[in-house]
Tab-separated table of C-alpha atoms in Angstrom:
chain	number	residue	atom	x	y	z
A	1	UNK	CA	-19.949	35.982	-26.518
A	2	UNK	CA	-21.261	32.947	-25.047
A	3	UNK	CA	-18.803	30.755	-22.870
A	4	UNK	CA	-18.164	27.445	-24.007
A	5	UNK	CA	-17.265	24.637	-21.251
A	6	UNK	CA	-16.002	21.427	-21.973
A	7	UNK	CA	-17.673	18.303	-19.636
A	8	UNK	CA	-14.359	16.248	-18.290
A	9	UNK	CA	-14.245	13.620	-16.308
A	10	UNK	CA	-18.087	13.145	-15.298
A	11	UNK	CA	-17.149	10.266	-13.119
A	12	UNK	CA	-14.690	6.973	-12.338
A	13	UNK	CA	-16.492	4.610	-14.227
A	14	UNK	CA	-14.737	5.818	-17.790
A	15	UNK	CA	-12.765	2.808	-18.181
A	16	UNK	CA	-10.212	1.815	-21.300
A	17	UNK	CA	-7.534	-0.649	-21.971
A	18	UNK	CA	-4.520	-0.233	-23.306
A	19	UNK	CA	-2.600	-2.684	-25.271
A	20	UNK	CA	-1.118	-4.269	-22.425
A	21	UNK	CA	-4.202	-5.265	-20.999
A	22	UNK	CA	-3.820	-2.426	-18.222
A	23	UNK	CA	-6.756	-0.817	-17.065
A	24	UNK	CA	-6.515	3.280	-17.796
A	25	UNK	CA	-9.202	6.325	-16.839
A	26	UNK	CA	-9.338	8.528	-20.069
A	27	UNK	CA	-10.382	11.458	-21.013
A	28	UNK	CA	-11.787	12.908	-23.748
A	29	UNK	CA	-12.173	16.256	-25.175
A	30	UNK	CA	-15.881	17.220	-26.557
A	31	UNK	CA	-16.279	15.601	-30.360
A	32	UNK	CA	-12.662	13.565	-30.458
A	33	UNK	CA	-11.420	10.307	-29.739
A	34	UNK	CA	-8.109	11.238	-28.259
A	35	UNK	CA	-7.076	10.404	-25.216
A	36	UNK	CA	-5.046	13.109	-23.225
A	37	UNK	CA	-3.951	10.898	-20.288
A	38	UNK	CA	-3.302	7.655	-18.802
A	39	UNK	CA	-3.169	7.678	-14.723
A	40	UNK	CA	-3.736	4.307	-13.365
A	41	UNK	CA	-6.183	4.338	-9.891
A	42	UNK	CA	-5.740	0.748	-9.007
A	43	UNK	CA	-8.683	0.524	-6.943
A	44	UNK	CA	-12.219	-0.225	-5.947
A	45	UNK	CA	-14.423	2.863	-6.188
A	46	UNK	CA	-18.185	3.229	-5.915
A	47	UNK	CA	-18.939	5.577	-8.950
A	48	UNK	CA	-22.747	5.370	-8.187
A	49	UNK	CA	-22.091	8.396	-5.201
A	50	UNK	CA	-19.482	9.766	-7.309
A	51	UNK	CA	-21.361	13.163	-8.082
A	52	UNK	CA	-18.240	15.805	-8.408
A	53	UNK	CA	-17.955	16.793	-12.184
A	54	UNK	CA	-15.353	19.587	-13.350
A	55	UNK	CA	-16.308	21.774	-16.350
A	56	UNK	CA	-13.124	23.939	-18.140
A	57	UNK	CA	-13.549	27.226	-19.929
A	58	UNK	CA	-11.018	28.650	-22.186
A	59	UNK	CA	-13.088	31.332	-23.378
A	60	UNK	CA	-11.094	33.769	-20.507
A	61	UNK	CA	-8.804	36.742	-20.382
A	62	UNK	CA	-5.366	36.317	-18.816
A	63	UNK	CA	-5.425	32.985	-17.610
A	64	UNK	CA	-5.460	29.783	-19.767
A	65	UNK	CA	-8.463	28.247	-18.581
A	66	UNK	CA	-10.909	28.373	-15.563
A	67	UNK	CA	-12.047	25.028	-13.716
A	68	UNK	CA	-15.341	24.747	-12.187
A	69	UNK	CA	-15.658	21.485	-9.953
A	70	UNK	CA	-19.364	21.398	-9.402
A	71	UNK	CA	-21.575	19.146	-7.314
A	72	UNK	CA	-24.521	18.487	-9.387
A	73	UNK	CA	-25.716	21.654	-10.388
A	74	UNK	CA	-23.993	23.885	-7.357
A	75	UNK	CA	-20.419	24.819	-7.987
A	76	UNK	CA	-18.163	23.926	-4.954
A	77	UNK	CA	-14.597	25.798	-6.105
A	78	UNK	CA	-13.748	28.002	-9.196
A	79	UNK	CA	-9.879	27.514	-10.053
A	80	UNK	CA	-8.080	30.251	-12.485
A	81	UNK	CA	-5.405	28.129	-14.302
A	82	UNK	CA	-2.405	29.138	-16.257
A	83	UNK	CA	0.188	26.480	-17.081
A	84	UNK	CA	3.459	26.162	-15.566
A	85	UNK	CA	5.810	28.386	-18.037
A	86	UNK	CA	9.339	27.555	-17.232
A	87	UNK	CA	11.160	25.579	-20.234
A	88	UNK	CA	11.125	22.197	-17.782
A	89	UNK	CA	7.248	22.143	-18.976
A	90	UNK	CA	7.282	22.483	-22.629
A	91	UNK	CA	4.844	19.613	-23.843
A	92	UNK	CA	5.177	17.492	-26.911
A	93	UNK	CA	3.207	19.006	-29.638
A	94	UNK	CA	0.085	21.127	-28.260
A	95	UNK	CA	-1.690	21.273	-25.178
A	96	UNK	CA	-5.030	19.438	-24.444
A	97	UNK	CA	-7.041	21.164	-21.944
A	98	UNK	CA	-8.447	18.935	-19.243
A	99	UNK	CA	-8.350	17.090	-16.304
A	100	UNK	CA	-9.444	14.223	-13.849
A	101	UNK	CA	-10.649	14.503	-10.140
A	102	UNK	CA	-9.649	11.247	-8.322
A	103	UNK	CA	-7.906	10.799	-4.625
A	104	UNK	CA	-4.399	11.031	-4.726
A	105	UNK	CA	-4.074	11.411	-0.914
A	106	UNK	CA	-6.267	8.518	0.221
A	107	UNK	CA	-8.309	10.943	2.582
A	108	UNK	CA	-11.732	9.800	1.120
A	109	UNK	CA	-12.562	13.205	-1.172
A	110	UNK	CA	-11.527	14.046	-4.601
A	111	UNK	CA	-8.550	16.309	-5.438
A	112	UNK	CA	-8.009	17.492	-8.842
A	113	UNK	CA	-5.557	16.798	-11.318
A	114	UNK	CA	-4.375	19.534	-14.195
A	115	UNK	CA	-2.824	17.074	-17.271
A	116	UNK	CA	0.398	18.746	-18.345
A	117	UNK	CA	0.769	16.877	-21.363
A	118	UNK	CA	3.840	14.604	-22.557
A	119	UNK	CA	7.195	15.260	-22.217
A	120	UNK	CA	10.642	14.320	-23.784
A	121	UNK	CA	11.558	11.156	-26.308
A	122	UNK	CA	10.078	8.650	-23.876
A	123	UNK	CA	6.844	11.049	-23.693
A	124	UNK	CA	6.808	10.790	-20.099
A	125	UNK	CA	3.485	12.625	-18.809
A	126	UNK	CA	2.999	14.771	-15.912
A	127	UNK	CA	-0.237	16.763	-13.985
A	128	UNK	CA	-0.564	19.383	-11.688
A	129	UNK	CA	-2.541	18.786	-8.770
A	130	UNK	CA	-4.847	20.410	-6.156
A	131	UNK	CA	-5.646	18.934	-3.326
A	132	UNK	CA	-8.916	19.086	-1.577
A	133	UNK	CA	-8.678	20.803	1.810
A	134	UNK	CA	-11.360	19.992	4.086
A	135	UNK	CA	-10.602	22.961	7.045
A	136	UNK	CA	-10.392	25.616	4.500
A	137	UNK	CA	-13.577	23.538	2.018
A	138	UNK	CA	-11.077	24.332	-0.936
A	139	UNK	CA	-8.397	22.931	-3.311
A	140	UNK	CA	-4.882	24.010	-2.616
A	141	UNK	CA	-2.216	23.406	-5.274
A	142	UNK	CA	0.470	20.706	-4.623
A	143	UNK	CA	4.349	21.650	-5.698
A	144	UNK	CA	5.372	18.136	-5.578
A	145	UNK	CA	2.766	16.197	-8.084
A	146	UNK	CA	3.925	18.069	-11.002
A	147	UNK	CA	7.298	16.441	-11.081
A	148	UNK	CA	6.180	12.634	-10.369
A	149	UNK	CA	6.922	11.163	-13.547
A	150	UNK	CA	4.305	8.946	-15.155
A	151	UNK	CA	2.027	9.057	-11.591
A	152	UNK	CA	-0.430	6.475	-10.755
A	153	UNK	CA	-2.244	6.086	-7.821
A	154	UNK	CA	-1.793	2.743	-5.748
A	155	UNK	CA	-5.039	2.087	-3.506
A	156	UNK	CA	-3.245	-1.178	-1.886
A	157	UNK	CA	-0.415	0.794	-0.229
A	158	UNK	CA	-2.052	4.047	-0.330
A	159	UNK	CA	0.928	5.562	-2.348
A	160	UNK	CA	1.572	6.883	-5.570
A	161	UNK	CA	4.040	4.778	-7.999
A	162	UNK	CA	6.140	6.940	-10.583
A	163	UNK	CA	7.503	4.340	-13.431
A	164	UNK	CA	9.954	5.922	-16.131
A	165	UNK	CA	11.177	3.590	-18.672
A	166	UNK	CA	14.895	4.248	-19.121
A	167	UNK	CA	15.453	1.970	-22.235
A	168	UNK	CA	14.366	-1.239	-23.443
A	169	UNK	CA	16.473	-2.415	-20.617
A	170	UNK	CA	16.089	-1.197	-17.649
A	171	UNK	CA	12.913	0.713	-15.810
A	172	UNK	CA	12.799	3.016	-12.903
A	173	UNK	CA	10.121	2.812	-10.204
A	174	UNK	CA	9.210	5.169	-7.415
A	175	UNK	CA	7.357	5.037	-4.283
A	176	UNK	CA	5.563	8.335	-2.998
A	177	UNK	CA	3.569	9.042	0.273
A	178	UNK	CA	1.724	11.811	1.312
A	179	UNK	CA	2.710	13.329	4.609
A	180	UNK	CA	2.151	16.973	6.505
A	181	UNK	CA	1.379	18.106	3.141
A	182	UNK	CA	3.788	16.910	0.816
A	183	UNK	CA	4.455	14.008	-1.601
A	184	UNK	CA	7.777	12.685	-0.520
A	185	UNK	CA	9.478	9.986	-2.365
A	186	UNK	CA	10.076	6.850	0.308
A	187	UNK	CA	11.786	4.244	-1.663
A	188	UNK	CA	12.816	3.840	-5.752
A	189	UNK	CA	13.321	0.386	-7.404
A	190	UNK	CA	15.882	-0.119	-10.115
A	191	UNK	CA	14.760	-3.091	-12.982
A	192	UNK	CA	17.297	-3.758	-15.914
A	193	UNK	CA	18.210	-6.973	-18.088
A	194	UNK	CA	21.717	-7.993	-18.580
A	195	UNK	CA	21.894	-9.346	-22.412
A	196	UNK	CA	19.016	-10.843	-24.438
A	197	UNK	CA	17.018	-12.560	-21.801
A	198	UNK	CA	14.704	-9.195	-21.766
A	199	UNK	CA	11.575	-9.160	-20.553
A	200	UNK	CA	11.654	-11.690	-18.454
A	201	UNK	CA	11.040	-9.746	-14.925
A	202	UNK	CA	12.765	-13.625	-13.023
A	203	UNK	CA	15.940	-13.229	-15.081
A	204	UNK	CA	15.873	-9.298	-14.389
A	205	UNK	CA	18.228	-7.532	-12.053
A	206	UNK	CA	16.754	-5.233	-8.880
A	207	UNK	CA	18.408	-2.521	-6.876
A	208	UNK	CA	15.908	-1.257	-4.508
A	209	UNK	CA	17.030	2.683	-2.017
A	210	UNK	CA	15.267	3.046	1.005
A	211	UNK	CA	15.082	6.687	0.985
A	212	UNK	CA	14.526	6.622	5.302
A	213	UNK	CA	17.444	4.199	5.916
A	214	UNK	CA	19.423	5.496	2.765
A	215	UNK	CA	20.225	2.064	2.353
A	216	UNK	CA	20.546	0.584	-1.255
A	217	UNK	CA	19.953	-3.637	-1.864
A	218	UNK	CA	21.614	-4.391	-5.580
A	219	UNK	CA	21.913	-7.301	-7.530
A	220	UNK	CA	18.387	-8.534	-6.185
A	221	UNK	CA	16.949	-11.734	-7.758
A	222	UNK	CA	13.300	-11.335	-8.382
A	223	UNK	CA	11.892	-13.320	-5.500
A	224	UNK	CA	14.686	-11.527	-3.177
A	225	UNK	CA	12.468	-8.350	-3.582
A	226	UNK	CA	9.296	-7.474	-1.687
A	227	UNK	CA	5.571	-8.382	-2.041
A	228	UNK	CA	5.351	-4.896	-2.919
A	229	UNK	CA	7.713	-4.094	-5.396
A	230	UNK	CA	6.489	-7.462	-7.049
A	231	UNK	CA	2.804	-5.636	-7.178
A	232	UNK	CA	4.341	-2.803	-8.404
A	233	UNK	CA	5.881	-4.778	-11.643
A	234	UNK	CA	3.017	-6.811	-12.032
A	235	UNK	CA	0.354	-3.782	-12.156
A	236	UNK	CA	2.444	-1.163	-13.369
């Protein structure tokens, strides 16, 4: 039988908005109009040199899908995928296969990024990721990215922000840095509304952990918190 492959994710420059205003890369699976995920890269990027592409086929035995990342018509790495099966990853509804290839690390190349689906009663959305190792000229999977809630990538402070909305009140943030290998969480931010005065993010209150100095700042005012946790509200 002929193999079928879905084209995902054939470069940066897919661009949508959400109702927010917030700008979102998308993907879509072959003839629909859903969209299956909605990391944030807030960045500059030069899509015109952008030439990696990844193709997925489900038509395989014993794994769920294969992923071809291909450099125009040359195929760099061939991934076997099968989706995490412990009951901690056990989507909302059914899967949608696909995927996005952007830099998570900040090392200048592409990594790829398995989308996991959405989780829970806040449908909170997670991917798997492999990251591009130049020594070995292969992806290697990354433990850690599959259990940073809600990830988007932050090209300002070369980080990766995890928000999680807890209620209509109150929102978590998180601040992840890759180091020796790892994504290790550096500092989380606290945002929640006492009364009806919600959403103003000046009448909010802040607690913001340093995870280094295991310190924790509450009852922060809004201009009492950092440039960067402002960005982070603001973009986020």
């Amino acid at each position: 039988m002929k193999k079928l492959f879905f084209s995902i994710c054939l470069s940066l420059a897919v661009l949508s908005c959400n109702s927010n205003g917030k700008t979102e890369r998308c993907n879509y699976v072959e003839d629909t109009v859903k969209t299956v995920c909605h990391i944030q890269d807030k960045g500059e990027h030069s899509s015109e040199k952008d030439t990696l592409r990844a193709f997925i086929n489900t038509n395989v035995d014993d794994i769920d899908m294969e992923i071809l990342v291909k450099r125009g018509d040359k195929t760099v790495h061939t991934l076997p995928y099968n989706y995490p099966k412990d009951d901690d990853f056990t989507p909302n509804g059914e899967r949608v296969d696909s995927c996005l290839m952007l830099d998570i690390n900040f090392d200048g190349e592409k990594d790829l990024l398995v989308y996991l689906g959405q989780f829970g009663n806040q449908g909170v959305e997670y991917f798997d990721a492999f990251v591009w190792n130049a020594a070995k000229k292969a992806y290697t999977h990354n433990e850690d990215f599959k259990t940073i809630q809600n990830p988007n990538i932050c090209s300002k402070y070369k980080c990766i922000i995890s928000e999680a909305r807890v209620s209509a009140a109150e929102y978590e943030y998180r601040q992840f840095e890759y180091t020796g290998g790892r994504f290790m969480k550096v500092a989380e931010m606290i945002q929640y509304w006492k009364g009806n005065i919600y959403p103003e993010v000046d009448r909010a209150v802040y607690e913001v952990h340093s995870i280094k100095e295991n310190i924790w700042k509450k009852n922060l005012k809004y201009e009492q918190i950092s440039d960067f946790w402002k960005y982070v509200i603001l973009h986020y």
